[in-house]
Coordinates of N, CA and C in Angstrom, one line a residue:
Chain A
X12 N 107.4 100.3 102.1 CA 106.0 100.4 102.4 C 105.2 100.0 101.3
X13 N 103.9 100.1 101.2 CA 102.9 99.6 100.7 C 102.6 100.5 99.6
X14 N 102.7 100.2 98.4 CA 102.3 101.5 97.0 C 101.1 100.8 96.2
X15 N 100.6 101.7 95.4 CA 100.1 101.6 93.6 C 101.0 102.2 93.2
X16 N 101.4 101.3 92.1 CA 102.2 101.9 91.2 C 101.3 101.8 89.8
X17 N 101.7 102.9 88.7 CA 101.0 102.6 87.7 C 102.6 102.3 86.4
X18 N 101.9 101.8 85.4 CA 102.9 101.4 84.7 C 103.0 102.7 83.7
X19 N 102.6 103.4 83.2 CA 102.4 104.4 82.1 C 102.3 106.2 82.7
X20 N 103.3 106.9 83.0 CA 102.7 108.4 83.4 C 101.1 108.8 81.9
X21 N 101.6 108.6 80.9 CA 100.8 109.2 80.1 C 100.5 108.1 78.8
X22 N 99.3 108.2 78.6 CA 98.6 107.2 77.5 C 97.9 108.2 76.6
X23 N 98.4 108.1 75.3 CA 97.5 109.0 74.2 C 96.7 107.9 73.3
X24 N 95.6 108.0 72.8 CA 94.9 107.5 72.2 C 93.9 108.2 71.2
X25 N 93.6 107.4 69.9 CA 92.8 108.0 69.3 C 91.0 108.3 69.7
X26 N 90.6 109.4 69.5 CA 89.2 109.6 69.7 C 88.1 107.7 69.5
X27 N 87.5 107.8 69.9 CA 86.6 106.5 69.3 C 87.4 105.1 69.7
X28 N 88.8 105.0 70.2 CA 89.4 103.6 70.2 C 89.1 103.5 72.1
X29 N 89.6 102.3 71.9 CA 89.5 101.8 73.3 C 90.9 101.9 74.1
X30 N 90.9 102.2 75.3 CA 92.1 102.6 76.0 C 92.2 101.3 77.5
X31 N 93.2 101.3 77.7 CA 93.3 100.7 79.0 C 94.7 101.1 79.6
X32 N 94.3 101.1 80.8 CA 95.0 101.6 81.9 C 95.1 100.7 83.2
X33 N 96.7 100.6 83.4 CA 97.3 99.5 83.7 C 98.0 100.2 85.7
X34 N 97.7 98.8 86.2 CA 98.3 99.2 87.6 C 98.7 98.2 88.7
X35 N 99.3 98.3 89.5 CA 100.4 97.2 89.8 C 100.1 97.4 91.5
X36 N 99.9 96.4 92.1 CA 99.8 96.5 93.6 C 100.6 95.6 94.2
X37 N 101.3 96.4 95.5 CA 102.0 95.1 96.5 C 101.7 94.6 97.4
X38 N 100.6 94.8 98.3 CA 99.8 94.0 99.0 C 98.9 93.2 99.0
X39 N 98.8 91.9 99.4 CA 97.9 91.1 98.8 C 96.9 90.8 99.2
X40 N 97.3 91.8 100.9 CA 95.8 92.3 101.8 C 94.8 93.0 101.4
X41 N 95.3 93.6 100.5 CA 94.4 95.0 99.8 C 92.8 94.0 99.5
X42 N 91.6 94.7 100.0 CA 90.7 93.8 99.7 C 89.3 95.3 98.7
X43 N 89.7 96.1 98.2 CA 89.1 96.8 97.8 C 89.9 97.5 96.9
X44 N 89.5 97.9 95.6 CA 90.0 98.9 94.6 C 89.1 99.9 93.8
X45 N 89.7 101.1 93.7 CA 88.9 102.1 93.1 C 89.3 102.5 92.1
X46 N 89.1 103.2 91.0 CA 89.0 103.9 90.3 C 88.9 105.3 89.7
X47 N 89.8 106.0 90.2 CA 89.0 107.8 90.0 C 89.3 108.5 89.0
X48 N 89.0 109.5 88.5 CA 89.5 110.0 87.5 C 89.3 111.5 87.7
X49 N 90.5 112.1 87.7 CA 91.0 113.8 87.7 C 90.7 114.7 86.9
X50 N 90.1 115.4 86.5 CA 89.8 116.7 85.2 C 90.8 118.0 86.1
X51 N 91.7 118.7 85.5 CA 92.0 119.7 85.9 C 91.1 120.5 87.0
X52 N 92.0 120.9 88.1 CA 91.1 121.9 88.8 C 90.1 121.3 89.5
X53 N 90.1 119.7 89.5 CA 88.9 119.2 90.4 C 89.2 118.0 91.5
X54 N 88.7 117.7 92.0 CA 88.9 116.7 93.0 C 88.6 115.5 92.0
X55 N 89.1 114.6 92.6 CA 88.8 113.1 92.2 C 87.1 112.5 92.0
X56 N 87.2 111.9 90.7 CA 85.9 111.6 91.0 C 85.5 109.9 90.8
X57 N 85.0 109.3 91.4 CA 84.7 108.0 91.3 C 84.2 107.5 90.3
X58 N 85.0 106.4 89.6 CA 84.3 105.7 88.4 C 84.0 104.5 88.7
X59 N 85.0 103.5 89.2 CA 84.1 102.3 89.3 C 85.1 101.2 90.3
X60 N 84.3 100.4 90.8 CA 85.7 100.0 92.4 C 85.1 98.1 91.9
X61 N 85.7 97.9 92.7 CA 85.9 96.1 93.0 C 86.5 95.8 93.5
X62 N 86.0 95.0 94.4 CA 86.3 93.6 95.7 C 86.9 92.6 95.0
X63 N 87.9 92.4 95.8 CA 88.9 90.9 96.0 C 88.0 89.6 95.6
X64 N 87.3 89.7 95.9 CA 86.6 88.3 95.5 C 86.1 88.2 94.0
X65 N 86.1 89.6 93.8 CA 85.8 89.6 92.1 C 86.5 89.6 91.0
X66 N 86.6 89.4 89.8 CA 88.0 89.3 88.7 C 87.5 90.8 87.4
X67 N 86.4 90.8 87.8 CA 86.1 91.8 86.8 C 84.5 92.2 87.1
X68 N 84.7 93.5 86.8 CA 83.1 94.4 87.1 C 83.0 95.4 85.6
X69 N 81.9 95.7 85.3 CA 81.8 96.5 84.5 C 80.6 97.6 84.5
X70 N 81.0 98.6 83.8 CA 80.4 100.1 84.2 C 79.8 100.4 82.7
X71 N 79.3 102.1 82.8 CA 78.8 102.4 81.2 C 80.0 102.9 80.6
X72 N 80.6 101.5 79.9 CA 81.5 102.0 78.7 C 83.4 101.9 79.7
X73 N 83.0 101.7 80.9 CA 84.4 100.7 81.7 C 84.3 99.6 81.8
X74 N 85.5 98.7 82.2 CA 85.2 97.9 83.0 C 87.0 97.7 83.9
X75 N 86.6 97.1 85.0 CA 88.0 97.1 85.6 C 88.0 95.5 85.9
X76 N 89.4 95.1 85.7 CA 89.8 93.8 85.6 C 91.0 93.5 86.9
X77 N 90.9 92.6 87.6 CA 91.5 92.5 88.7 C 92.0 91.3 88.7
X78 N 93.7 91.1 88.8 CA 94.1 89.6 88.6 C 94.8 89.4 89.6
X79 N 94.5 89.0 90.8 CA 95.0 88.7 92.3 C 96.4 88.0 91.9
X80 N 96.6 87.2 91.1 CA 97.9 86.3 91.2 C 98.7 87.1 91.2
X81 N 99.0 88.2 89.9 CA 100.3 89.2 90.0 C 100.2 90.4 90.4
X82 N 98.4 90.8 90.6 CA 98.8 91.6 91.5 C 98.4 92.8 91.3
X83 N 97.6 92.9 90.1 CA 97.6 93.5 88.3 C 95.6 94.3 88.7
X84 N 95.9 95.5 88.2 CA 94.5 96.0 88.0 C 94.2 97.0 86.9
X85 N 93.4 96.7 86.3 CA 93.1 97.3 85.1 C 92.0 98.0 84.6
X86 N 92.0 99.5 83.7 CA 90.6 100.1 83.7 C 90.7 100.1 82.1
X87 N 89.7 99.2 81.4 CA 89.5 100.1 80.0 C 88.3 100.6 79.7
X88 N 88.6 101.4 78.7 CA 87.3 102.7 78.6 C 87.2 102.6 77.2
X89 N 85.7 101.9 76.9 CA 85.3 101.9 75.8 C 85.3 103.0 74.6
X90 N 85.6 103.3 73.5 CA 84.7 104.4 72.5 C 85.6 105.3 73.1
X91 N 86.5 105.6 73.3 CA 87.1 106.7 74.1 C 86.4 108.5 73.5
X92 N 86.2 109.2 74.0 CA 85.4 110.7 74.0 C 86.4 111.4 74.4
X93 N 86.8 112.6 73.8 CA 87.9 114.2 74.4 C 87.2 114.2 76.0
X94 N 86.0 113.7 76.3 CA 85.8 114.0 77.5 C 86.5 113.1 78.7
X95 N 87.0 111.9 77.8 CA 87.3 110.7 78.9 C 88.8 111.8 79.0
X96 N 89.3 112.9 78.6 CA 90.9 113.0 78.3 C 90.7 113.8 80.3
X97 N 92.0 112.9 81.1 CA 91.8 113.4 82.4 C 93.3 112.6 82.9
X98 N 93.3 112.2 84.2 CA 94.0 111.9 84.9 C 93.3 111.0 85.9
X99 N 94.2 109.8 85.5 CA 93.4 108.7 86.3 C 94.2 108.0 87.2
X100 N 93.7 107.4 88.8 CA 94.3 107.3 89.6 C 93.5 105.8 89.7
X101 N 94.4 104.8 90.2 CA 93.9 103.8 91.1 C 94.1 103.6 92.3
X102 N 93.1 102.9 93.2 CA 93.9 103.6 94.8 C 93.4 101.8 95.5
X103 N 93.6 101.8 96.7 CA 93.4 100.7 97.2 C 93.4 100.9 98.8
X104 N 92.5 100.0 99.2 CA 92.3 99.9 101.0 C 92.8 98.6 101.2
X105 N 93.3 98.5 102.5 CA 93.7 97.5 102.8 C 92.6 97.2 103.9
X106 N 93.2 95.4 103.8 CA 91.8 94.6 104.8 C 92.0 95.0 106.0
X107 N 90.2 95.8 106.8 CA 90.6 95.7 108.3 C 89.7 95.0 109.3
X108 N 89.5 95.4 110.1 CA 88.4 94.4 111.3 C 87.5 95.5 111.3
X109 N 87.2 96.5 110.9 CA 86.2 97.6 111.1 C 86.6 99.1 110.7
X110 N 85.6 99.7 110.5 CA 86.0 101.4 110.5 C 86.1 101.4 109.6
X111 N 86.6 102.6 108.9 CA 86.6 103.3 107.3 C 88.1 103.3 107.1
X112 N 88.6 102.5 106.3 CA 89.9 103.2 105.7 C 90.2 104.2 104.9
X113 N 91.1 104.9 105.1 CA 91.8 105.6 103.6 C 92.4 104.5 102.8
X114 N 92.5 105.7 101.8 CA 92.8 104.9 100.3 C 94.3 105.0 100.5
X115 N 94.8 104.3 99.2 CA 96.7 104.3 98.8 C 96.2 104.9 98.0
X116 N 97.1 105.7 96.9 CA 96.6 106.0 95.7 C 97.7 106.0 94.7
X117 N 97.9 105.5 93.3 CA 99.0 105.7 92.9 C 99.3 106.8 92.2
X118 N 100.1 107.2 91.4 CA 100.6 108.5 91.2 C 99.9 108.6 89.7
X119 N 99.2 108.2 89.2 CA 98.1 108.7 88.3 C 98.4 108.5 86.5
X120 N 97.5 108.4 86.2 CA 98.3 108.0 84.6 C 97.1 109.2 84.1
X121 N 98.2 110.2 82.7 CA 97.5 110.8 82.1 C 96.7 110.4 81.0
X122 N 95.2 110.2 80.4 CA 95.0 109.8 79.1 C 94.4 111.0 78.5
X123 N 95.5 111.1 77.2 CA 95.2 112.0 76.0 C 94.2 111.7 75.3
X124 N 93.2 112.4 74.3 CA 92.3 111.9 73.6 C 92.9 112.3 72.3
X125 N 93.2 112.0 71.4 CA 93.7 112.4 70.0 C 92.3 112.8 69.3
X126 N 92.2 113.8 68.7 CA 90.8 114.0 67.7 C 91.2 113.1 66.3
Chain B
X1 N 71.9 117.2 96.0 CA 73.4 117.3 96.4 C 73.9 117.9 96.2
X2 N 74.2 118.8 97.3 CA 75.6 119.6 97.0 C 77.2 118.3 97.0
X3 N 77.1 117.7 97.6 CA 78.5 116.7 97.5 C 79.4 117.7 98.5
X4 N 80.6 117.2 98.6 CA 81.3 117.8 99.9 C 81.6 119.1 99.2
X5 N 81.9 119.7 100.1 CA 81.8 121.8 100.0 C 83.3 121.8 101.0
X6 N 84.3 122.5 100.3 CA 85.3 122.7 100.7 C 85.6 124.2 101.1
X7 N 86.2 125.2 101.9 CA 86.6 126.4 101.7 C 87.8 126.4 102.8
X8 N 88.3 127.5 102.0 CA 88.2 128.2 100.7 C 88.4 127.2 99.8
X9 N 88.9 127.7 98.0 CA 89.3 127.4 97.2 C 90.9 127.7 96.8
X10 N 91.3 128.8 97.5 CA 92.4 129.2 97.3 C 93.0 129.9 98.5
X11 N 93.9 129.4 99.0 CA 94.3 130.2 100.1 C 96.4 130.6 100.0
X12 N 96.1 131.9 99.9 CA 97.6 132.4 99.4 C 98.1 132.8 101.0
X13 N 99.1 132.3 101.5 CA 99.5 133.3 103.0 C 101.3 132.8 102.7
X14 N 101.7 133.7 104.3 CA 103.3 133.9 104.2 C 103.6 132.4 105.1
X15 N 104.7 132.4 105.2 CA 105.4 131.4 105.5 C 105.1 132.1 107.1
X16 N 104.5 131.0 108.1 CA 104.4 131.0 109.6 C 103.4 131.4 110.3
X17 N 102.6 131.9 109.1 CA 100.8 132.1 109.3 C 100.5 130.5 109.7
X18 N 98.8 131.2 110.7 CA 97.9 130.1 110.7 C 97.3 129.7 109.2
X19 N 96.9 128.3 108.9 CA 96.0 128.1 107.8 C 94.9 127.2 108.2
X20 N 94.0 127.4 108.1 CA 92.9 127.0 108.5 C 92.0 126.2 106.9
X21 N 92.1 124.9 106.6 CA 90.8 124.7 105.8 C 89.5 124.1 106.2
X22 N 88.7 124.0 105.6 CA 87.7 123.7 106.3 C 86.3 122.5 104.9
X23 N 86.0 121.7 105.4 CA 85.3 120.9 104.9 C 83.9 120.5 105.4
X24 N 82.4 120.4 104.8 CA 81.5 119.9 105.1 C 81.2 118.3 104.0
X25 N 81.0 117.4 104.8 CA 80.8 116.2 104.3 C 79.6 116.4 103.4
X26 N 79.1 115.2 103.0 CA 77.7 114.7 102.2 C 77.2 114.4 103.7
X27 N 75.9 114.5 103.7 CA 74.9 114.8 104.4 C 74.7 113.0 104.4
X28 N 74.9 112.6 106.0 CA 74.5 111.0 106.4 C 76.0 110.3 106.2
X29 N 77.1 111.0 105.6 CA 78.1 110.0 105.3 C 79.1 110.2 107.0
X30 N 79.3 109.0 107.2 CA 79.9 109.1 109.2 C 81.2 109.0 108.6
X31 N 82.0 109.1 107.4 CA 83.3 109.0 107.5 C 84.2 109.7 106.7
X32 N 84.8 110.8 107.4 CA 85.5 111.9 106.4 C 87.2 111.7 106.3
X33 N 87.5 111.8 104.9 CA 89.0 112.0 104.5 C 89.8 113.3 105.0
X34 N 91.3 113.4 104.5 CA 92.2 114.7 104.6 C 92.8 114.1 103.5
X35 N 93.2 114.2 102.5 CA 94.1 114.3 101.7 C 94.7 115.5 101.6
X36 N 96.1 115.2 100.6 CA 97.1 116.0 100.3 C 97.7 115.7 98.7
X37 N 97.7 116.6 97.9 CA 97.9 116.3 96.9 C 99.2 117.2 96.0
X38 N 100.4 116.7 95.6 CA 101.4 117.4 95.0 C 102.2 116.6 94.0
X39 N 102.7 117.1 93.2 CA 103.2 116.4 91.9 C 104.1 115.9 93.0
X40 N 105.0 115.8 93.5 CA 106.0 114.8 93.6 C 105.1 113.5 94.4
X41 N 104.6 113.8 95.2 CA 104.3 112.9 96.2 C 102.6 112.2 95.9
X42 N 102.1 112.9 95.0 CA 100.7 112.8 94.5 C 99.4 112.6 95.7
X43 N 98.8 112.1 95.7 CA 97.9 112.2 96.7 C 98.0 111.1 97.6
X44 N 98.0 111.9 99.3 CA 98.3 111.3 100.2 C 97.3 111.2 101.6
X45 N 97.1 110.2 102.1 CA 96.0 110.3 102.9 C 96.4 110.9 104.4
X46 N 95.9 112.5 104.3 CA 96.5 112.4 105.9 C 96.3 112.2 107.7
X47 N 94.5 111.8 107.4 CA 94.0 112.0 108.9 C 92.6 111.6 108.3
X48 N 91.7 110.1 108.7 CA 90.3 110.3 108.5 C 89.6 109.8 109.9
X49 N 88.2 110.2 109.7 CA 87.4 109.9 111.2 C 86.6 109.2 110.5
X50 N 86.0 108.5 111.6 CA 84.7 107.9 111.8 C 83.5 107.9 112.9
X51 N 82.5 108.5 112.5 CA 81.9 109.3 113.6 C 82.5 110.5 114.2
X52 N 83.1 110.9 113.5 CA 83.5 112.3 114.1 C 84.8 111.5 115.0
X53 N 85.2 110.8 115.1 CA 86.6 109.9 116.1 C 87.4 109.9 115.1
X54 N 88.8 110.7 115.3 CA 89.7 110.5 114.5 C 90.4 108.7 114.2
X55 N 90.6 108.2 113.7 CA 90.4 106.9 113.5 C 92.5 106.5 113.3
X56 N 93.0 107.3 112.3 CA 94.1 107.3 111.9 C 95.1 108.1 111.3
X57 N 95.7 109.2 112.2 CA 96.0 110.1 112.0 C 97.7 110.1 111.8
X58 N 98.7 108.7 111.2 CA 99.4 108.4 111.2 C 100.3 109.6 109.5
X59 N 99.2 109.3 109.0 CA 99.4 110.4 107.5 C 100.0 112.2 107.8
X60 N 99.3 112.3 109.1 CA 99.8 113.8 109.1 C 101.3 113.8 109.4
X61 N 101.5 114.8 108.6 CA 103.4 114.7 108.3 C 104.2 115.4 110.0
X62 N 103.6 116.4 110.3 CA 104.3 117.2 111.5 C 103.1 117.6 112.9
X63 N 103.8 117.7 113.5 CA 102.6 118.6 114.6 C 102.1 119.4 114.4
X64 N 102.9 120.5 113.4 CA 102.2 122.0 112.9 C 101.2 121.0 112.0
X65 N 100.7 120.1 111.8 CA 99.2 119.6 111.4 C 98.3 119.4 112.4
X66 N 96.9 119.7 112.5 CA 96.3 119.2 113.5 C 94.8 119.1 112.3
X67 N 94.3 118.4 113.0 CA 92.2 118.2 112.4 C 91.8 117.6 113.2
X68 N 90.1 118.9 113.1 CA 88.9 118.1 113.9 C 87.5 118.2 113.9
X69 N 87.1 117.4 114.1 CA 85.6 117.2 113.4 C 84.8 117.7 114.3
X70 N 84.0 118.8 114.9 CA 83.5 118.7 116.2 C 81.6 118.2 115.7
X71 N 81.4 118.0 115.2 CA 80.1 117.1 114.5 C 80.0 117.0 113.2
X72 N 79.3 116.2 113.3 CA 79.3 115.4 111.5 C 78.9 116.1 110.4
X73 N 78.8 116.8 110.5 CA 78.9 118.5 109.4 C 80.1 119.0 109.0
X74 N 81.3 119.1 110.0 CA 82.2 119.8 109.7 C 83.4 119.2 110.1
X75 N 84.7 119.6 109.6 CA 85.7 119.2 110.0 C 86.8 120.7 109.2
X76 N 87.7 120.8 110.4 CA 89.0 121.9 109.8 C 90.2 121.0 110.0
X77 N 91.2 121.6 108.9 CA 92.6 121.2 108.9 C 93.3 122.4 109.4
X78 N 93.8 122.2 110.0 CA 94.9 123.0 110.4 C 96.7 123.4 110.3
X79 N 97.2 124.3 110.3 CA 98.4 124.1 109.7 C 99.3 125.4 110.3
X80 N 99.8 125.0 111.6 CA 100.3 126.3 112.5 C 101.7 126.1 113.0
X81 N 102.8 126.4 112.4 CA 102.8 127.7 111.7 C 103.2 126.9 110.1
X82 N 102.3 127.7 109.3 CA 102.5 127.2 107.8 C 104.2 127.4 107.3
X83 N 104.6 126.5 106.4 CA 105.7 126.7 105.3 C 105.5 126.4 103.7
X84 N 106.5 126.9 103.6 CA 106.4 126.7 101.7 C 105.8 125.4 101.4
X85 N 106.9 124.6 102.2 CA 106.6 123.0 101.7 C 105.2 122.6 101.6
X86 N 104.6 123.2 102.4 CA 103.1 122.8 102.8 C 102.3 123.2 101.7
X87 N 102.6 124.0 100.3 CA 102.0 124.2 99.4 C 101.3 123.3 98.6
X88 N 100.2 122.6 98.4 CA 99.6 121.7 97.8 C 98.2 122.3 97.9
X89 N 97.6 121.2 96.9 CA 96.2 120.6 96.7 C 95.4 119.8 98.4
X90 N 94.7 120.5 99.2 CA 93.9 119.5 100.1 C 92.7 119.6 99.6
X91 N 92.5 117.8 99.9 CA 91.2 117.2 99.6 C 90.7 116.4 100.5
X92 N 88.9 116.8 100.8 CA 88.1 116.4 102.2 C 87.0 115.4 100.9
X93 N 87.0 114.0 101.5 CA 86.4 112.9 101.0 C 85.6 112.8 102.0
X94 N 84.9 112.0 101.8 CA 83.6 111.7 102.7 C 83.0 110.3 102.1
X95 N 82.6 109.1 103.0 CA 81.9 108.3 102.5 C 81.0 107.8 103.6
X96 N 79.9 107.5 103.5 CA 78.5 106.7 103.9 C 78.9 105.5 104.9
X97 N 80.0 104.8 104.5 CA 80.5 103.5 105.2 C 81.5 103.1 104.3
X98 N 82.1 102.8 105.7 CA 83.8 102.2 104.8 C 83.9 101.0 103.3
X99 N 82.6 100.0 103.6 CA 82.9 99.9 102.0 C 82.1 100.3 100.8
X100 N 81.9 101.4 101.2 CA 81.5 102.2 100.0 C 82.6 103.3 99.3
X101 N 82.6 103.3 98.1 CA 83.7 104.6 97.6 C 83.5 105.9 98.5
X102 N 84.7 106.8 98.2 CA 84.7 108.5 98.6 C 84.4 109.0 98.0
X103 N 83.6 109.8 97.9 CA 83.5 111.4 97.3 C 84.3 112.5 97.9
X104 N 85.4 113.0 96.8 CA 85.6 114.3 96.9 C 85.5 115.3 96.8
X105 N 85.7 116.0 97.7 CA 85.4 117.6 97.7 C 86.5 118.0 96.0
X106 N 86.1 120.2 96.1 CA 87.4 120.2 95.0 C 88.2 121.0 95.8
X107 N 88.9 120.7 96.6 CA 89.9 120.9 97.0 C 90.3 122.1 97.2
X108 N 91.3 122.7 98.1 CA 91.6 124.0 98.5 C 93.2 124.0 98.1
X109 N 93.0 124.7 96.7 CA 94.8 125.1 96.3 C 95.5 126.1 97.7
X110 N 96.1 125.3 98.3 CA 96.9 126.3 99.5 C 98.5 126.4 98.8
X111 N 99.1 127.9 98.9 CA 100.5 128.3 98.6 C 101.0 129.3 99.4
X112 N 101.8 128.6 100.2 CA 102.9 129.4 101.4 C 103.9 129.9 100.5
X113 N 104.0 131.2 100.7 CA 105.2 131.9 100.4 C 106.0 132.5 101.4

């Protein structure tokens, strides 16, 4: 069947460096990608998404990079903060003729913040 | 904004009880999620509407699942008769229009014993 996979369970990094977080898709219908990110104890929260037609979007202090050929999607997080330290998911819809899809989601990458 | 409002937060029952959760969307959004969320399986989409019309309810794992939205305010999950396995994280998403992102609720830690 159809997954996200991420390449990394857990990513530690120092306070202040830049992080990136890496993720792998197998469908090539997929025409939307998100971004969320997990704090203990909470629901998913939205950070920042992009369309198929786009190769890169950027946010305050993200940006996500999307490389259709392999397949490949990517979040890095500027300046990293103890606050960025969470659980990050990437998820994906696939293309339809109407209606709202659910997401795929893949199984989540932890990022540590090192003080 | 309140953003989506889940209840409970925690719901402890025995193995073959009814479980009832329950979700209010964002206010104007016509399209609500069901997630499921567990370390092995991580989060899984189980049942979303549009307009209150269940749209794709291939995600719900057994019959003892059911959900339903009777207006665009609310929606319950259902889970009759509960088991252990059923022990997870659910999460009620809501979006505005399909290509727009979800917002999540925080979820209802449910544990069947």
């Amino acid at each position: 069947g159809e997954s996200v996979g991420l390449h990394l369970p857990t990513l530690s990094v120092q306070e202040g460096d830049n992080s990136i977080i890496n993720c792998a898709y197998s469908n090539s219908a997929s025409d939307y990608f998100i971004w969320y990110k997990q704090e203990s104890g909470k629901g998913p929260q939205f950070i920042i998404d992009i369309r198929s037609n786009m190769d890169k979007r950027q946010g305050q202090r993200v940006t996500v990079l999307l490389n259709k050929t392999v397949k490949h999607l990517s979040l890095q997080i500027a300046a990293t903060q103890p606050g960025d330290s969470a659980v990050y998911f990437c998820a994906k819809r696939e293309q339809s003729g109407g209606g709202a899809d659910g997401l795929t989601f893949g199984k989540g990458t932890h990022l540590i913040i090192q003080p | 904004d309140a953003g989506v409002i889940q209840s409970p937060r925690h719901e402890v029952t025995e193995m073959g009880q009814e479980v009832t959760l329950r979700c209010k969307p964002i206010s104007g959004h016509n399209s609500l999620f069901w997630y499921r969320q567990t370390m092995m399986r991580g989060l899984e989409l189980l049942i979303y509407f549009n307009n209150n019309v269940p749209i794709d309810d291939s995600g719900m794992p057994e019959d003892r699942f059911s959900a339903k939205m009777p207006n665009a305010s609310f929606s319950t999950l259902k889970i009759q008769p509960s088991e252990p396995r059923d022990s997870a994280v659910y999460f009620c998403a809501s979006s505005w229009d399909s290509r727009y992102e979800q917002y999540f609720g925080p979820g209802t830690r449910l544990t069947v014993t």
